């Protein structure tokens, strides 16, 4: 079964808007939750990551919100730009032995 | 910068052929991974390796094997390619040893898009 569920599958946002992508997990042993950004023709690259001991992590326009009790975490992109158009993957892992990835969200930011 | 390279960006093979996908990392990382990426399914782990000559099955190992004879090189082998193995294949590496920070990550190569006819 899918260890990490991601939604929506695709997202269209106007320039300057807020993009929100959600993920949910089941395994409470997960202790590391990264988000990856992938541009066409490239491999995924780490965008931002969080550990379950904090509820929010912000880096520039990107924020992870983490709800341990609900086993959910989300990525917020503030002031979305056309250059943010990419596919975003959430992931979850423990001990860095294995990572489980969500199904991906294709974000299109319209100018 | 960590660099993970994959031998081919695009490959076209015929059903039944033996296919080798090569991955090389230049940062002396202990851990290496092979994923396949399919639309709507995300990245699924095929095999990973903690050290030279060591390998572990991931979530979808059927139809695949791997080889790690040198630390920097991790090969994915399709013994007899089938059309359902048409996919994007991504290699990744990770330094190992775990960590307590929040920037640890797997470093990905650019991917190999394989078409099996």
Coordinates of C-alpha atoms in Angstrom, one line a residue:
Chain A
X1 CA 0.0 0.0 0.0
X2 CA 1.1 3.6 -0.5
X3 CA 3.0 4.8 2.6
X4 CA 2.7 8.5 1.7
X5 CA -0.4 9.9 0.0
X6 CA -0.1 13.2 -1.8
X7 CA -2.7 15.6 -3.1
X8 CA -3.6 17.3 -5.4
X9 CA -2.2 15.6 -8.5
X10 CA -2.0 18.9 -10.3
X11 CA -2.4 22.5 -9.3
X12 CA -2.8 25.8 -11.2
X13 CA -2.0 29.0 -9.3
X14 CA -1.8 32.6 -10.4
X15 CA 1.4 34.5 -10.0
X16 CA 1.6 35.9 -6.5
X17 CA -0.8 33.3 -5.1
X18 CA -0.3 30.6 -2.5
X19 CA 0.3 27.0 -3.6
X20 CA -0.6 24.4 -1.1
X21 CA 0.3 20.7 -1.4
X22 CA -0.7 18.1 1.2
X23 CA 0.7 14.8 2.3
X24 CA -0.4 12.1 4.8
X25 CA 1.4 9.2 6.2
X26 CA 0.6 6.1 8.3
X27 CA 3.9 4.9 9.8
X28 CA 4.6 6.7 13.1
X29 CA 8.2 5.6 12.9
X30 CA 8.9 8.1 10.2
X31 CA 11.2 10.8 11.5
X32 CA 12.2 12.8 8.5
X33 CA 9.9 14.5 6.0
X34 CA 11.6 16.2 3.0
X35 CA 10.0 17.9 0.0
X36 CA 11.7 17.6 -3.4
X37 CA 11.3 19.8 -6.5
X38 CA 11.8 18.4 -9.9
X39 CA 12.1 20.3 -13.2
X40 CA 11.6 18.6 -16.5
X41 CA 14.6 16.6 -17.6
X42 CA 16.2 16.8 -14.1
X43 CA 16.3 14.6 -11.1
X44 CA 14.5 15.7 -7.9
X45 CA 16.3 18.1 -5.6
X46 CA 15.8 18.8 -2.0
X47 CA 13.7 21.9 -1.4
X48 CA 13.0 21.9 2.3
X49 CA 12.7 19.2 5.1
X50 CA 11.3 18.9 8.6
X51 CA 11.7 16.6 11.6
X52 CA 8.6 15.8 13.7
X53 CA 9.9 17.7 16.7
X54 CA 8.7 21.0 15.2
X55 CA 5.4 22.0 13.7
X56 CA 6.6 24.5 11.1
X57 CA 9.8 25.1 9.1
X58 CA 10.2 28.2 6.8
X59 CA 12.8 28.8 4.2
X60 CA 12.2 31.9 2.2
X61 CA 8.9 31.6 0.4
X62 CA 8.6 27.9 1.2
X63 CA 7.0 26.6 4.5
X64 CA 6.4 23.1 5.8
X65 CA 3.5 22.7 8.2
X66 CA 3.6 19.5 10.2
X67 CA 0.8 18.0 12.2
X68 CA 2.1 15.0 14.1
X69 CA -1.2 13.9 15.7
X70 CA -3.0 14.0 12.3
X71 CA 0.0 12.4 10.5
X72 CA -0.1 15.1 7.9
X73 CA 2.3 17.6 6.5
X74 CA 2.0 20.3 3.8
X75 CA 4.1 22.5 1.7
X76 CA 3.1 26.2 1.3
X77 CA 4.6 28.3 -1.5
X78 CA 4.0 31.9 -0.8
X79 CA 4.0 34.5 -3.6
X80 CA 4.2 31.8 -6.2
X81 CA 6.2 32.6 -9.3
X82 CA 6.3 31.1 -12.8
X83 CA 9.8 29.8 -12.0
X84 CA 8.2 27.6 -9.3
X85 CA 6.4 25.6 -11.9
X86 CA 7.6 22.1 -11.4
X87 CA 6.6 18.7 -9.9
X88 CA 6.8 18.5 -6.2
X89 CA 7.2 15.3 -4.2
X90 CA 6.8 14.8 -0.5
X91 CA 8.6 11.9 1.2
X92 CA 8.9 10.3 4.5
X93 CA 11.7 8.1 5.9
X94 CA 13.4 6.9 9.0
X95 CA 17.1 6.2 9.7
X96 CA 17.7 7.2 6.2
X97 CA 17.5 3.6 5.1
X98 CA 14.5 4.0 2.9
X99 CA 12.4 6.9 1.7
X100 CA 8.8 6.6 0.7
X101 CA 7.6 9.2 -1.9
X102 CA 4.2 10.6 -2.6
X103 CA 2.8 10.4 -6.1
X104 CA 3.8 14.0 -7.0
X105 CA 2.0 17.3 -7.7
X106 CA 2.5 19.1 -10.9
X107 CA 2.4 22.8 -10.2
X108 CA 1.7 25.4 -12.9
X109 CA 2.1 29.0 -11.9
X110 CA 0.4 31.3 -14.5
X111 CA 1.9 34.7 -15.1
Chain B
X1 CA 28.8 19.9 -5.2
X2 CA 27.7 16.3 -5.2
X3 CA 27.4 14.9 -8.6
X4 CA 25.5 11.8 -9.6
X5 CA 25.7 10.8 -13.2
X6 CA 23.8 8.3 -15.2
X7 CA 25.2 6.7 -18.2
X8 CA 22.4 7.4 -20.6
X9 CA 19.6 10.0 -20.7
X10 CA 17.5 8.0 -23.2
X11 CA 17.5 4.3 -24.1
X12 CA 15.4 2.3 -26.5
X13 CA 15.6 -1.4 -26.2
X14 CA 13.6 -4.4 -27.5
X15 CA 11.7 -6.9 -25.4
X16 CA 13.9 -9.6 -24.1
X17 CA 17.1 -7.6 -24.2
X18 CA 19.4 -7.4 -21.2
X19 CA 19.7 -3.8 -20.2
X20 CA 22.4 -2.2 -18.0
X21 CA 21.8 1.2 -16.4
X22 CA 24.9 2.7 -14.8
X23 CA 25.2 5.3 -12.0
X24 CA 28.3 6.9 -10.7
X25 CA 28.6 9.3 -7.7
X26 CA 31.7 11.3 -6.9
X27 CA 31.3 12.0 -3.2
X28 CA 32.3 8.7 -1.6
X29 CA 28.8 8.1 -0.5
X30 CA 28.0 4.8 1.2
X31 CA 24.4 4.5 0.2
X32 CA 23.0 4.3 -3.4
X33 CA 19.5 3.8 -4.6
X34 CA 17.6 3.0 -7.8
X35 CA 14.1 4.2 -8.3
X36 CA 11.6 4.2 -11.1
X37 CA 9.4 7.2 -11.7
X38 CA 6.0 6.7 -13.3
X39 CA 3.2 9.3 -13.7
X40 CA 0.8 9.2 -10.8
X41 CA 2.9 6.7 -8.8
X42 CA 5.8 8.9 -7.7
X43 CA 9.2 7.3 -7.1
X44 CA 9.3 3.7 -6.2
X45 CA 12.4 2.1 -4.8
X46 CA 13.8 -0.9 -6.7
X47 CA 17.0 -1.7 -4.9
X48 CA 19.5 0.0 -2.6
X49 CA 22.9 -0.7 -1.4
X50 CA 24.7 0.3 1.9
X51 CA 28.1 -0.7 0.8
X52 CA 30.2 -2.4 -1.8
X53 CA 28.8 -5.8 -2.7
X54 CA 25.8 -5.3 -0.4
X55 CA 22.3 -4.9 -1.8
X56 CA 18.8 -4.8 -0.4
X57 CA 15.5 -5.2 -2.2
X58 CA 13.2 -2.2 -2.3
X59 CA 9.5 -2.2 -2.9
X60 CA 9.5 -3.4 -6.6
X61 CA 12.6 -5.5 -7.2
X62 CA 10.9 -8.1 -9.5
X63 CA 12.5 -8.2 -12.9
X64 CA 15.6 -6.3 -11.8
X65 CA 19.0 -7.0 -10.3
X66 CA 21.8 -4.7 -9.2
X67 CA 25.6 -4.8 -8.9
X68 CA 27.9 -2.7 -6.8
X69 CA 31.5 -3.8 -7.3
X70 CA 33.0 -0.3 -6.5
X71 CA 31.8 2.2 -4.0
X72 CA 31.1 4.9 -6.5
X73 CA 29.2 2.8 -9.1
X74 CA 25.8 1.2 -8.8
X75 CA 24.3 -0.7 -11.8
X76 CA 20.7 -1.6 -12.4
X77 CA 20.2 -4.7 -14.6
X78 CA 17.1 -5.7 -16.4
X79 CA 17.7 -9.3 -17.2
X80 CA 15.0 -9.6 -19.9
X81 CA 13.4 -6.2 -20.6
X82 CA 9.6 -6.1 -20.9
X83 CA 7.3 -3.3 -22.1
X84 CA 6.1 -2.7 -18.5
X85 CA 9.6 -1.7 -17.6
X86 CA 9.3 1.4 -19.8
X87 CA 9.9 4.2 -17.3
X88 CA 12.1 6.9 -16.0
X89 CA 14.9 5.4 -13.8
X90 CA 16.5 7.6 -11.2
X91 CA 19.7 6.9 -9.3
X92 CA 20.4 8.5 -6.0
X93 CA 23.2 8.5 -3.4
X94 CA 23.4 9.4 0.3
X95 CA 26.4 9.7 2.5
X96 CA 25.1 7.4 5.3
X97 CA 25.5 7.5 9.0
X98 CA 22.1 9.0 9.6
X99 CA 21.9 12.5 10.9
X100 CA 20.0 14.8 13.2
X101 CA 19.8 17.9 11.0
X102 CA 17.2 18.9 8.5
X103 CA 19.1 19.1 5.3
X104 CA 20.1 15.5 4.9
X105 CA 19.0 14.4 1.5
X106 CA 19.5 11.8 -1.2
X107 CA 21.2 13.3 -4.3
X108 CA 19.6 12.4 -7.5
X109 CA 21.0 11.9 -11.0
X110 CA 19.2 13.4 -14.0
X111 CA 17.5 10.1 -14.8
X112 CA 17.4 7.6 -17.7
X113 CA 14.3 7.4 -19.8
X114 CA 13.9 3.8 -21.0
X115 CA 11.6 2.7 -23.7
X116 CA 11.1 -1.0 -24.2
X117 CA 9.5 -1.9 -27.6

